[in-house]
């Protein structure tokens, strides 16, 4: 037995040692949060691609959307940087803050210090800055979905985001709504949704606070999200004491100091803004719509052909994303209670919708390529048409005004825009202290029921208003700019006072009311 045991021991000793294989995690089944956000090319390559696309996006948007993209940002920034320009009635009433225009004023000041404050750079550099921020937001949205789900779903959401005609139309504009939307995406990437390891209460609350400083209504979509976080948070007191209160104090304090510097007094613009637009609902002065407008027109229009994908995505998306759907419905409902409605007001809910659209696209499987092709082609046409053709006259006509800035003619020139108020940009697109005037339309804040603004008085009797306003030839402007619909009605004034047409600028294929298909430039003969 001992001999047999010794033989067995020797055989075991001669047996080769077991081969130990190095464990290797499959890339396919690894945690998506562990992998880079950019696929094979890495996050830097994806960001570079997105910045390139949004830069192209910027240059392919050459139309005007709403007056606020100039009058609540660039015009204010021009006055801040160069000490001349025009501030609308909102600034006199303390309804707008200087925090957002300060970004562009800093850009303007840098260009001035570099002796590069050419009018074209003043026009394009702020928009390019906005385009770069939009690109970062697109990549953030992609990274969030990849972290929560997988690369395939993230690519679908990213594709839907880039295909959206309304995002293409809006994301490079210098609108507070645009910045609000971008900050919403950045905040969402740090929101502690179930399954996320990137959640940071301090970061997402700070970004929300910044969005609220820029546009106070940014608080609306975040009410259900913050409430949901609060209910799930175990350390509720810490959330309030160590995050909400410090973040709120710092951001509101910074906003107060910035506004104190430029207003010359202490003004809480966020409170004034909410009081005017929400509590007093004075925004109706600029038009009103029925309560259902956002459901029947607003949301369907900005979603476009993404709408069926959004509806399908709401069905197939995981339960943890229901809070996103609640956010969309809540925001649209709240805005529906306000009489004055615009497409851009609900722009911040579009990124939430894109998450559902991406889920829908991913679940179509065999039909995915066909659906993606349909989405791309159906959004290209409205994106290019609204970006290059519709309402481009408001910007094109400013090139004719820029020509008046030559030293030999500048002191004699006097331009009068006889158009619905704020139809065009002003000094930010001229950049010289040219004498200019436009029809005023501030709302009445005194409660006078019989109040009529200057623009309405003018359009009630244009010929009579002109003859009364310019009873003396020495008061006549050197140039008149107006929409084509007005020409026939004031033709006798133009002929009698010696004006000749010098330029015709295309504006839109869809003239409506006081807005004509073309803009005319008339010059007074010497």
Short mmCIF file of N, CA and C in Angstrom, two decimals, residues 14-155:
data_model
loop_
_atom_site.label_atom_id
_atom_site.label_comp_id
_atom_site.label_asym_id
_atom_site.label_seq_id
_atom_site.Cartn_x
_atom_site.Cartn_y
_atom_site.Cartn_z
N UNK A 14 4.29 14.48 -11.67
CA UNK A 14 4.70 14.66 -13.07
C UNK A 14 3.61 15.29 -13.94
N UNK A 15 2.35 15.26 -13.43
CA UNK A 15 1.24 15.79 -14.23
C UNK A 15 1.40 17.31 -14.40
N UNK A 16 1.26 17.83 -15.62
CA UNK A 16 1.46 19.27 -15.83
C UNK A 16 0.46 20.10 -15.03
N UNK A 17 0.92 21.24 -14.59
CA UNK A 17 0.04 22.13 -13.80
C UNK A 17 -1.10 22.63 -14.65
N UNK A 18 -2.26 22.83 -14.03
CA UNK A 18 -3.44 23.32 -14.75
C UNK A 18 -3.16 24.72 -15.30
N UNK A 19 -3.57 24.92 -16.54
CA UNK A 19 -3.38 26.21 -17.19
C UNK A 19 -4.39 27.21 -16.65
N UNK A 20 -3.92 28.34 -16.17
CA UNK A 20 -4.81 29.37 -15.62
C UNK A 20 -5.04 30.44 -16.69
N UNK A 21 -6.25 30.58 -17.14
CA UNK A 21 -6.60 31.55 -18.19
C UNK A 21 -6.88 32.91 -17.57
N UNK A 22 -6.35 33.96 -18.21
CA UNK A 22 -6.61 35.32 -17.73
C UNK A 22 -8.03 35.71 -18.07
N UNK A 23 -8.74 36.16 -17.07
CA UNK A 23 -10.13 36.56 -17.30
C UNK A 23 -10.19 37.84 -18.12
N UNK A 24 -11.07 37.84 -19.10
CA UNK A 24 -11.23 39.03 -19.95
C UNK A 24 -12.71 39.35 -20.08
N UNK A 25 -13.04 40.51 -19.70
CA UNK A 25 -14.46 40.91 -19.76
C UNK A 25 -14.87 41.20 -21.18
N UNK A 26 -16.00 40.69 -21.56
CA UNK A 26 -16.51 40.93 -22.91
C UNK A 26 -16.95 42.38 -23.03
N UNK A 27 -16.50 43.03 -24.10
CA UNK A 27 -16.91 44.42 -24.35
C UNK A 27 -18.41 44.49 -24.58
N UNK A 28 -18.93 43.41 -25.20
CA UNK A 28 -20.34 43.39 -25.54
C UNK A 28 -21.23 43.43 -24.30
N UNK A 29 -20.78 42.69 -23.24
CA UNK A 29 -21.63 42.57 -22.06
C UNK A 29 -21.14 43.37 -20.87
N UNK A 30 -20.13 44.20 -21.08
CA UNK A 30 -19.62 45.00 -19.98
C UNK A 30 -20.56 46.14 -19.67
N UNK A 31 -20.37 46.73 -18.52
CA UNK A 31 -21.21 47.84 -18.06
C UNK A 31 -21.04 49.04 -18.99
N UNK A 32 -22.14 49.50 -19.60
CA UNK A 32 -22.00 50.62 -20.53
C UNK A 32 -21.43 51.86 -19.88
N UNK A 33 -21.59 51.99 -18.57
CA UNK A 33 -21.05 53.16 -17.89
C UNK A 33 -19.54 53.14 -17.80
N UNK A 34 -18.93 51.93 -18.01
CA UNK A 34 -17.48 51.82 -17.92
C UNK A 34 -16.80 52.21 -19.21
N UNK A 35 -17.56 52.29 -20.31
CA UNK A 35 -16.95 52.48 -21.61
C UNK A 35 -16.98 53.94 -22.01
N UNK A 36 -16.16 54.31 -22.96
CA UNK A 36 -16.11 55.69 -23.44
C UNK A 36 -17.39 56.07 -24.12
N UNK A 37 -17.69 57.35 -24.17
CA UNK A 37 -18.94 57.83 -24.73
C UNK A 37 -18.91 57.91 -26.22
N UNK A 38 -17.79 57.75 -26.83
CA UNK A 38 -17.72 58.01 -28.24
C UNK A 38 -17.54 56.82 -29.12
N UNK A 39 -17.73 55.58 -28.59
CA UNK A 39 -17.60 54.42 -29.44
C UNK A 39 -16.15 54.24 -29.85
N UNK A 40 -15.95 53.77 -31.08
CA UNK A 40 -14.61 53.45 -31.55
C UNK A 40 -13.72 54.67 -31.58
N UNK A 41 -14.26 55.81 -31.88
CA UNK A 41 -13.45 57.01 -31.99
C UNK A 41 -13.21 57.72 -30.68
N UNK A 42 -13.93 57.30 -29.62
CA UNK A 42 -13.76 57.94 -28.33
C UNK A 42 -14.59 59.20 -28.21
N UNK A 43 -14.75 59.69 -26.97
CA UNK A 43 -15.58 60.88 -26.73
C UNK A 43 -15.08 62.12 -27.43
N UNK A 44 -13.75 62.25 -27.57
CA UNK A 44 -13.20 63.44 -28.24
C UNK A 44 -13.62 63.48 -29.70
N UNK A 45 -13.60 62.31 -30.37
CA UNK A 45 -13.99 62.25 -31.78
C UNK A 45 -15.47 62.58 -31.94
N UNK A 46 -16.30 62.07 -31.03
CA UNK A 46 -17.74 62.35 -31.10
C UNK A 46 -18.00 63.84 -30.88
N UNK A 47 -17.30 64.43 -29.92
CA UNK A 47 -17.47 65.85 -29.65
C UNK A 47 -17.03 66.69 -30.84
N UNK A 48 -15.89 66.32 -31.44
CA UNK A 48 -15.40 67.06 -32.61
C UNK A 48 -16.40 66.98 -33.76
N UNK A 49 -16.96 65.79 -33.98
CA UNK A 49 -17.97 65.62 -35.02
C UNK A 49 -19.19 66.49 -34.75
N UNK A 50 -19.64 66.48 -33.49
CA UNK A 50 -20.84 67.23 -33.12
C UNK A 50 -20.61 68.74 -33.21
N UNK A 51 -19.43 69.19 -32.78
CA UNK A 51 -19.11 70.61 -32.91
C UNK A 51 -19.10 71.02 -34.38
N UNK A 52 -18.55 70.16 -35.23
CA UNK A 52 -18.55 70.45 -36.67
C UNK A 52 -19.96 70.55 -37.23
N UNK A 53 -20.83 69.63 -36.82
CA UNK A 53 -22.22 69.63 -37.30
C UNK A 53 -22.96 70.87 -36.81
N UNK A 54 -22.77 71.24 -35.55
CA UNK A 54 -23.48 72.41 -35.02
C UNK A 54 -22.91 73.72 -35.59
N UNK A 55 -21.63 73.71 -35.95
CA UNK A 55 -21.06 74.89 -36.61
C UNK A 55 -21.69 75.06 -37.99
N UNK A 56 -21.81 73.94 -38.71
CA UNK A 56 -22.52 73.96 -40.00
C UNK A 56 -23.96 74.41 -39.80
N UNK A 57 -24.60 73.87 -38.75
CA UNK A 57 -25.95 74.26 -38.37
C UNK A 57 -26.05 75.78 -38.20
N UNK A 58 -25.07 76.35 -37.51
CA UNK A 58 -25.06 77.80 -37.25
C UNK A 58 -25.06 78.59 -38.55
N UNK A 59 -24.19 78.22 -39.48
CA UNK A 59 -24.07 78.97 -40.73
C UNK A 59 -25.24 78.72 -41.69
N UNK A 60 -25.99 77.65 -41.46
CA UNK A 60 -27.15 77.36 -42.30
C UNK A 60 -28.45 77.88 -41.69
N UNK A 61 -28.33 78.65 -40.63
CA UNK A 61 -29.50 79.35 -40.07
C UNK A 61 -29.26 80.85 -40.26
N UNK A 62 -29.91 81.41 -41.25
CA UNK A 62 -29.71 82.81 -41.64
C UNK A 62 -31.02 83.60 -41.61
N UNK A 63 -31.94 83.16 -40.79
CA UNK A 63 -33.26 83.77 -40.71
C UNK A 63 -33.51 84.27 -39.29
N UNK A 64 -34.55 85.06 -39.15
CA UNK A 64 -34.95 85.53 -37.81
C UNK A 64 -36.10 84.66 -37.31
N UNK A 65 -36.17 84.49 -36.03
CA UNK A 65 -37.23 83.68 -35.41
C UNK A 65 -38.17 84.60 -34.64
N UNK A 66 -37.66 85.15 -33.54
CA UNK A 66 -38.43 86.09 -32.72
C UNK A 66 -37.52 87.24 -32.30
N UNK A 67 -38.09 88.41 -31.99
CA UNK A 67 -37.27 89.57 -31.61
C UNK A 67 -36.34 89.34 -30.43
N UNK A 68 -36.75 88.47 -29.50
CA UNK A 68 -35.97 88.29 -28.28
C UNK A 68 -34.55 87.78 -28.53
N UNK A 69 -34.32 87.12 -29.67
CA UNK A 69 -32.97 86.59 -29.91
C UNK A 69 -31.97 87.73 -30.12
N UNK A 70 -32.45 88.94 -30.35
CA UNK A 70 -31.57 90.11 -30.46
C UNK A 70 -31.81 91.08 -29.31
N UNK A 71 -33.06 91.40 -29.07
CA UNK A 71 -33.39 92.50 -28.17
C UNK A 71 -33.21 92.15 -26.70
N UNK A 72 -33.19 90.86 -26.35
CA UNK A 72 -32.97 90.46 -24.96
C UNK A 72 -31.58 89.87 -24.74
N UNK A 73 -30.73 89.98 -25.74
CA UNK A 73 -29.37 89.44 -25.58
C UNK A 73 -28.34 90.34 -26.26
N UNK A 74 -28.28 90.29 -27.60
CA UNK A 74 -27.22 90.99 -28.32
C UNK A 74 -27.33 92.50 -28.23
N UNK A 75 -28.54 93.04 -28.30
CA UNK A 75 -28.70 94.49 -28.22
C UNK A 75 -28.27 95.01 -26.85
N UNK A 76 -28.63 94.27 -25.82
CA UNK A 76 -28.25 94.65 -24.46
C UNK A 76 -26.74 94.53 -24.30
N UNK A 77 -26.18 93.43 -24.82
CA UNK A 77 -24.73 93.21 -24.74
C UNK A 77 -23.96 94.31 -25.46
N UNK A 78 -24.48 94.77 -26.60
CA UNK A 78 -23.81 95.83 -27.36
C UNK A 78 -23.76 97.12 -26.55
N UNK A 79 -24.85 97.41 -25.87
CA UNK A 79 -24.87 98.63 -25.03
C UNK A 79 -23.91 98.48 -23.85
N UNK A 80 -23.85 97.28 -23.27
CA UNK A 80 -22.96 97.03 -22.14
C UNK A 80 -21.49 97.18 -22.54
N UNK A 81 -21.16 96.69 -23.74
CA UNK A 81 -19.75 96.67 -24.17
C UNK A 81 -19.29 97.97 -24.81
N UNK A 82 -20.20 98.64 -25.57
CA UNK A 82 -19.78 99.79 -26.37
C UNK A 82 -20.43 101.10 -25.95
N UNK A 83 -21.26 101.04 -24.90
CA UNK A 83 -21.86 102.25 -24.31
C UNK A 83 -22.83 102.99 -25.23
N UNK A 84 -23.34 102.32 -26.24
CA UNK A 84 -24.46 102.89 -27.01
C UNK A 84 -25.29 101.73 -27.54
N UNK A 85 -26.57 101.99 -27.69
CA UNK A 85 -27.51 100.96 -28.13
C UNK A 85 -28.88 101.26 -27.58
N UNK A 86 -29.77 100.31 -27.66
CA UNK A 86 -31.16 100.56 -27.24
C UNK A 86 -31.61 99.46 -26.28
N UNK A 87 -32.21 99.86 -25.19
CA UNK A 87 -32.80 98.92 -24.24
C UNK A 87 -34.32 99.03 -24.30
N UNK A 88 -35.00 97.90 -24.42
CA UNK A 88 -36.46 97.91 -24.50
C UNK A 88 -37.07 98.16 -23.13
N UNK A 89 -38.38 98.28 -23.10
CA UNK A 89 -39.11 98.64 -21.89
C UNK A 89 -38.90 97.63 -20.75
N UNK A 90 -38.61 96.35 -21.09
CA UNK A 90 -38.40 95.34 -20.04
C UNK A 90 -37.27 95.71 -19.10
N UNK A 91 -36.24 96.36 -19.68
CA UNK A 91 -35.08 96.71 -18.86
C UNK A 91 -35.38 97.91 -17.97
N UNK A 92 -36.21 98.81 -18.45
CA UNK A 92 -36.61 99.94 -17.61
C UNK A 92 -37.50 99.48 -16.46
N UNK A 93 -38.25 98.38 -16.70
CA UNK A 93 -39.16 97.85 -15.66
C UNK A 93 -38.51 96.78 -14.79
N UNK A 94 -37.25 96.42 -15.09
CA UNK A 94 -36.55 95.43 -14.28
C UNK A 94 -37.08 94.02 -14.44
N UNK A 95 -37.58 93.70 -15.65
CA UNK A 95 -38.12 92.36 -15.90
C UNK A 95 -37.06 91.40 -16.43
N UNK A 96 -35.95 91.91 -16.88
CA UNK A 96 -34.88 91.08 -17.44
C UNK A 96 -33.58 91.32 -16.69
N UNK A 97 -32.79 90.27 -16.58
CA UNK A 97 -31.51 90.38 -15.89
C UNK A 97 -30.35 90.47 -16.86
N UNK A 98 -29.24 90.94 -16.36
CA UNK A 98 -28.05 91.15 -17.20
C UNK A 98 -27.13 89.92 -17.26
N UNK A 99 -27.46 88.85 -16.56
CA UNK A 99 -26.57 87.69 -16.49
C UNK A 99 -26.34 87.07 -17.86
N UNK A 100 -27.42 86.85 -18.63
CA UNK A 100 -27.27 86.24 -19.95
C UNK A 100 -26.59 87.19 -20.95
N UNK A 101 -27.03 88.45 -21.08
CA UNK A 101 -26.33 89.37 -21.99
C UNK A 101 -24.86 89.57 -21.63
N UNK A 102 -24.51 89.39 -20.34
CA UNK A 102 -23.12 89.56 -19.91
C UNK A 102 -22.18 88.59 -20.63
N UNK A 103 -22.69 87.41 -20.97
CA UNK A 103 -21.88 86.42 -21.72
C UNK A 103 -21.45 87.02 -23.05
N UNK A 104 -22.41 87.61 -23.76
CA UNK A 104 -22.11 88.17 -25.09
C UNK A 104 -21.37 89.50 -24.99
N UNK A 105 -21.66 90.24 -23.93
CA UNK A 105 -20.91 91.49 -23.73
C UNK A 105 -19.43 91.19 -23.50
N UNK A 106 -19.14 90.08 -22.82
CA UNK A 106 -17.75 89.67 -22.61
C UNK A 106 -17.08 89.32 -23.93
N UNK A 107 -17.83 88.64 -24.81
CA UNK A 107 -17.31 88.31 -26.14
C UNK A 107 -17.04 89.59 -26.93
N UNK A 108 -18.00 90.51 -26.89
CA UNK A 108 -17.85 91.79 -27.60
C UNK A 108 -16.63 92.56 -27.09
N UNK A 109 -16.47 92.56 -25.76
CA UNK A 109 -15.35 93.32 -25.17
C UNK A 109 -14.02 92.70 -25.57
N UNK A 110 -13.98 91.37 -25.61
CA UNK A 110 -12.75 90.69 -26.02
C UNK A 110 -12.41 91.02 -27.47
N UNK A 111 -13.42 91.04 -28.32
CA UNK A 111 -13.19 91.40 -29.73
C UNK A 111 -12.71 92.85 -29.85
N UNK A 112 -13.28 93.72 -29.01
CA UNK A 112 -12.87 95.13 -29.04
C UNK A 112 -11.41 95.28 -28.61
N UNK A 113 -11.02 94.57 -27.56
CA UNK A 113 -9.65 94.64 -27.07
C UNK A 113 -8.65 94.09 -28.09
N UNK A 114 -9.12 93.14 -28.90
CA UNK A 114 -8.26 92.58 -29.95
C UNK A 114 -8.34 93.37 -31.25
N UNK A 115 -9.11 94.47 -31.22
CA UNK A 115 -9.33 95.31 -32.41
C UNK A 115 -9.96 94.49 -33.54
N UNK A 116 -10.87 93.56 -33.16
CA UNK A 116 -11.55 92.70 -34.13
C UNK A 116 -13.07 92.87 -34.05
N UNK A 117 -13.51 94.02 -33.56
CA UNK A 117 -14.95 94.21 -33.39
C UNK A 117 -15.62 94.64 -34.70
N UNK A 118 -15.38 93.85 -35.73
CA UNK A 118 -16.06 94.03 -37.02
C UNK A 118 -17.51 93.59 -36.87
N UNK A 119 -18.41 94.23 -37.57
CA UNK A 119 -19.83 93.94 -37.40
C UNK A 119 -20.16 92.49 -37.71
N UNK A 120 -19.50 91.88 -38.69
CA UNK A 120 -19.78 90.48 -39.01
C UNK A 120 -19.34 89.56 -37.87
N UNK A 121 -18.24 89.87 -37.23
CA UNK A 121 -17.80 89.07 -36.09
C UNK A 121 -18.74 89.25 -34.91
N UNK A 122 -19.25 90.45 -34.73
CA UNK A 122 -20.22 90.69 -33.66
C UNK A 122 -21.49 89.90 -33.88
N UNK A 123 -21.83 89.66 -35.12
CA UNK A 123 -23.04 88.90 -35.45
C UNK A 123 -22.82 87.40 -35.27
N UNK A 124 -21.67 86.89 -35.76
CA UNK A 124 -21.48 85.45 -35.85
C UNK A 124 -20.80 84.81 -34.64
N UNK A 125 -19.89 85.50 -33.98
CA UNK A 125 -19.16 84.87 -32.87
C UNK A 125 -20.09 84.45 -31.72
N UNK A 126 -21.05 85.30 -31.28
CA UNK A 126 -21.97 84.84 -30.24
C UNK A 126 -22.77 83.60 -30.65
N UNK A 127 -23.16 83.55 -31.91
CA UNK A 127 -23.93 82.39 -32.38
C UNK A 127 -23.05 81.15 -32.47
N UNK A 128 -21.79 81.32 -32.84
CA UNK A 128 -20.87 80.18 -32.86
C UNK A 128 -20.63 79.67 -31.45
N UNK A 129 -20.54 80.57 -30.49
CA UNK A 129 -20.39 80.15 -29.08
C UNK A 129 -21.61 79.35 -28.63
N UNK A 130 -22.79 79.80 -29.06
CA UNK A 130 -24.01 79.08 -28.73
C UNK A 130 -24.02 77.71 -29.41
N UNK A 131 -23.48 77.62 -30.63
CA UNK A 131 -23.42 76.35 -31.36
C UNK A 131 -22.51 75.35 -30.65
N UNK A 132 -21.38 75.83 -30.14
CA UNK A 132 -20.45 74.94 -29.43
C UNK A 132 -21.10 74.40 -28.16
N UNK A 133 -21.82 75.27 -27.43
CA UNK A 133 -22.53 74.82 -26.24
C UNK A 133 -23.59 73.78 -26.60
N UNK A 134 -24.28 73.99 -27.72
CA UNK A 134 -25.29 73.03 -28.18
C UNK A 134 -24.66 71.68 -28.47
N UNK A 135 -23.46 71.69 -29.06
CA UNK A 135 -22.74 70.45 -29.36
C UNK A 135 -22.39 69.70 -28.07
N UNK A 136 -21.90 70.42 -27.08
CA UNK A 136 -21.59 69.79 -25.79
C UNK A 136 -22.85 69.18 -25.18
N UNK A 137 -23.98 69.87 -25.31
CA UNK A 137 -25.24 69.35 -24.77
C UNK A 137 -25.67 68.08 -25.50
N UNK A 138 -25.51 68.05 -26.82
CA UNK A 138 -25.84 66.85 -27.60
C UNK A 138 -25.03 65.65 -27.12
N UNK A 139 -23.73 65.85 -26.90
CA UNK A 139 -22.85 64.77 -26.45
C UNK A 139 -23.20 64.35 -25.02
N UNK A 140 -23.58 65.32 -24.19
CA UNK A 140 -24.00 65.00 -22.82
C UNK A 140 -25.24 64.11 -22.83
N UNK A 141 -26.18 64.40 -23.71
CA UNK A 141 -27.40 63.60 -23.80
C UNK A 141 -27.05 62.18 -24.25
N UNK A 142 -26.16 62.08 -25.24
CA UNK A 142 -25.69 60.77 -25.71
C UNK A 142 -25.02 60.00 -24.57
N UNK A 143 -24.13 60.64 -23.85
CA UNK A 143 -23.39 59.99 -22.77
C UNK A 143 -24.32 59.52 -21.65
N UNK A 144 -25.33 60.32 -21.34
CA UNK A 144 -26.29 59.95 -20.30
C UNK A 144 -27.02 58.66 -20.66
N UNK A 145 -27.54 58.60 -21.89
CA UNK A 145 -28.29 57.42 -22.31
C UNK A 145 -27.38 56.20 -22.41
N UNK A 146 -26.15 56.40 -22.87
CA UNK A 146 -25.20 55.29 -22.94
C UNK A 146 -24.87 54.77 -21.54
N UNK A 147 -24.74 55.66 -20.62
CA UNK A 147 -24.45 55.27 -19.24
C UNK A 147 -25.62 54.49 -18.63
N UNK A 148 -26.83 54.93 -18.92
CA UNK A 148 -28.02 54.29 -18.34
C UNK A 148 -28.41 53.02 -19.09
N UNK A 149 -28.18 52.99 -20.39
CA UNK A 149 -28.63 51.86 -21.21
C UNK A 149 -27.47 51.19 -21.93
N UNK A 150 -27.28 51.53 -23.21
CA UNK A 150 -26.21 50.93 -24.01
C UNK A 150 -25.93 51.82 -25.21
N UNK A 151 -24.90 51.47 -25.96
CA UNK A 151 -24.45 52.30 -27.08
C UNK A 151 -25.52 52.40 -28.16
N UNK A 152 -26.23 51.31 -28.40
CA UNK A 152 -27.23 51.31 -29.48
C UNK A 152 -28.35 52.30 -29.19
N UNK A 153 -28.87 52.26 -27.97
CA UNK A 153 -29.94 53.20 -27.59
C UNK A 153 -29.42 54.63 -27.61
N UNK A 154 -28.20 54.84 -27.13
CA UNK A 154 -27.62 56.18 -27.11
C UNK A 154 -27.48 56.75 -28.52
N UNK A 155 -27.05 55.89 -29.46
CA UNK A 155 -26.91 56.34 -30.85
C UNK A 155 -28.26 56.75 -31.43
#
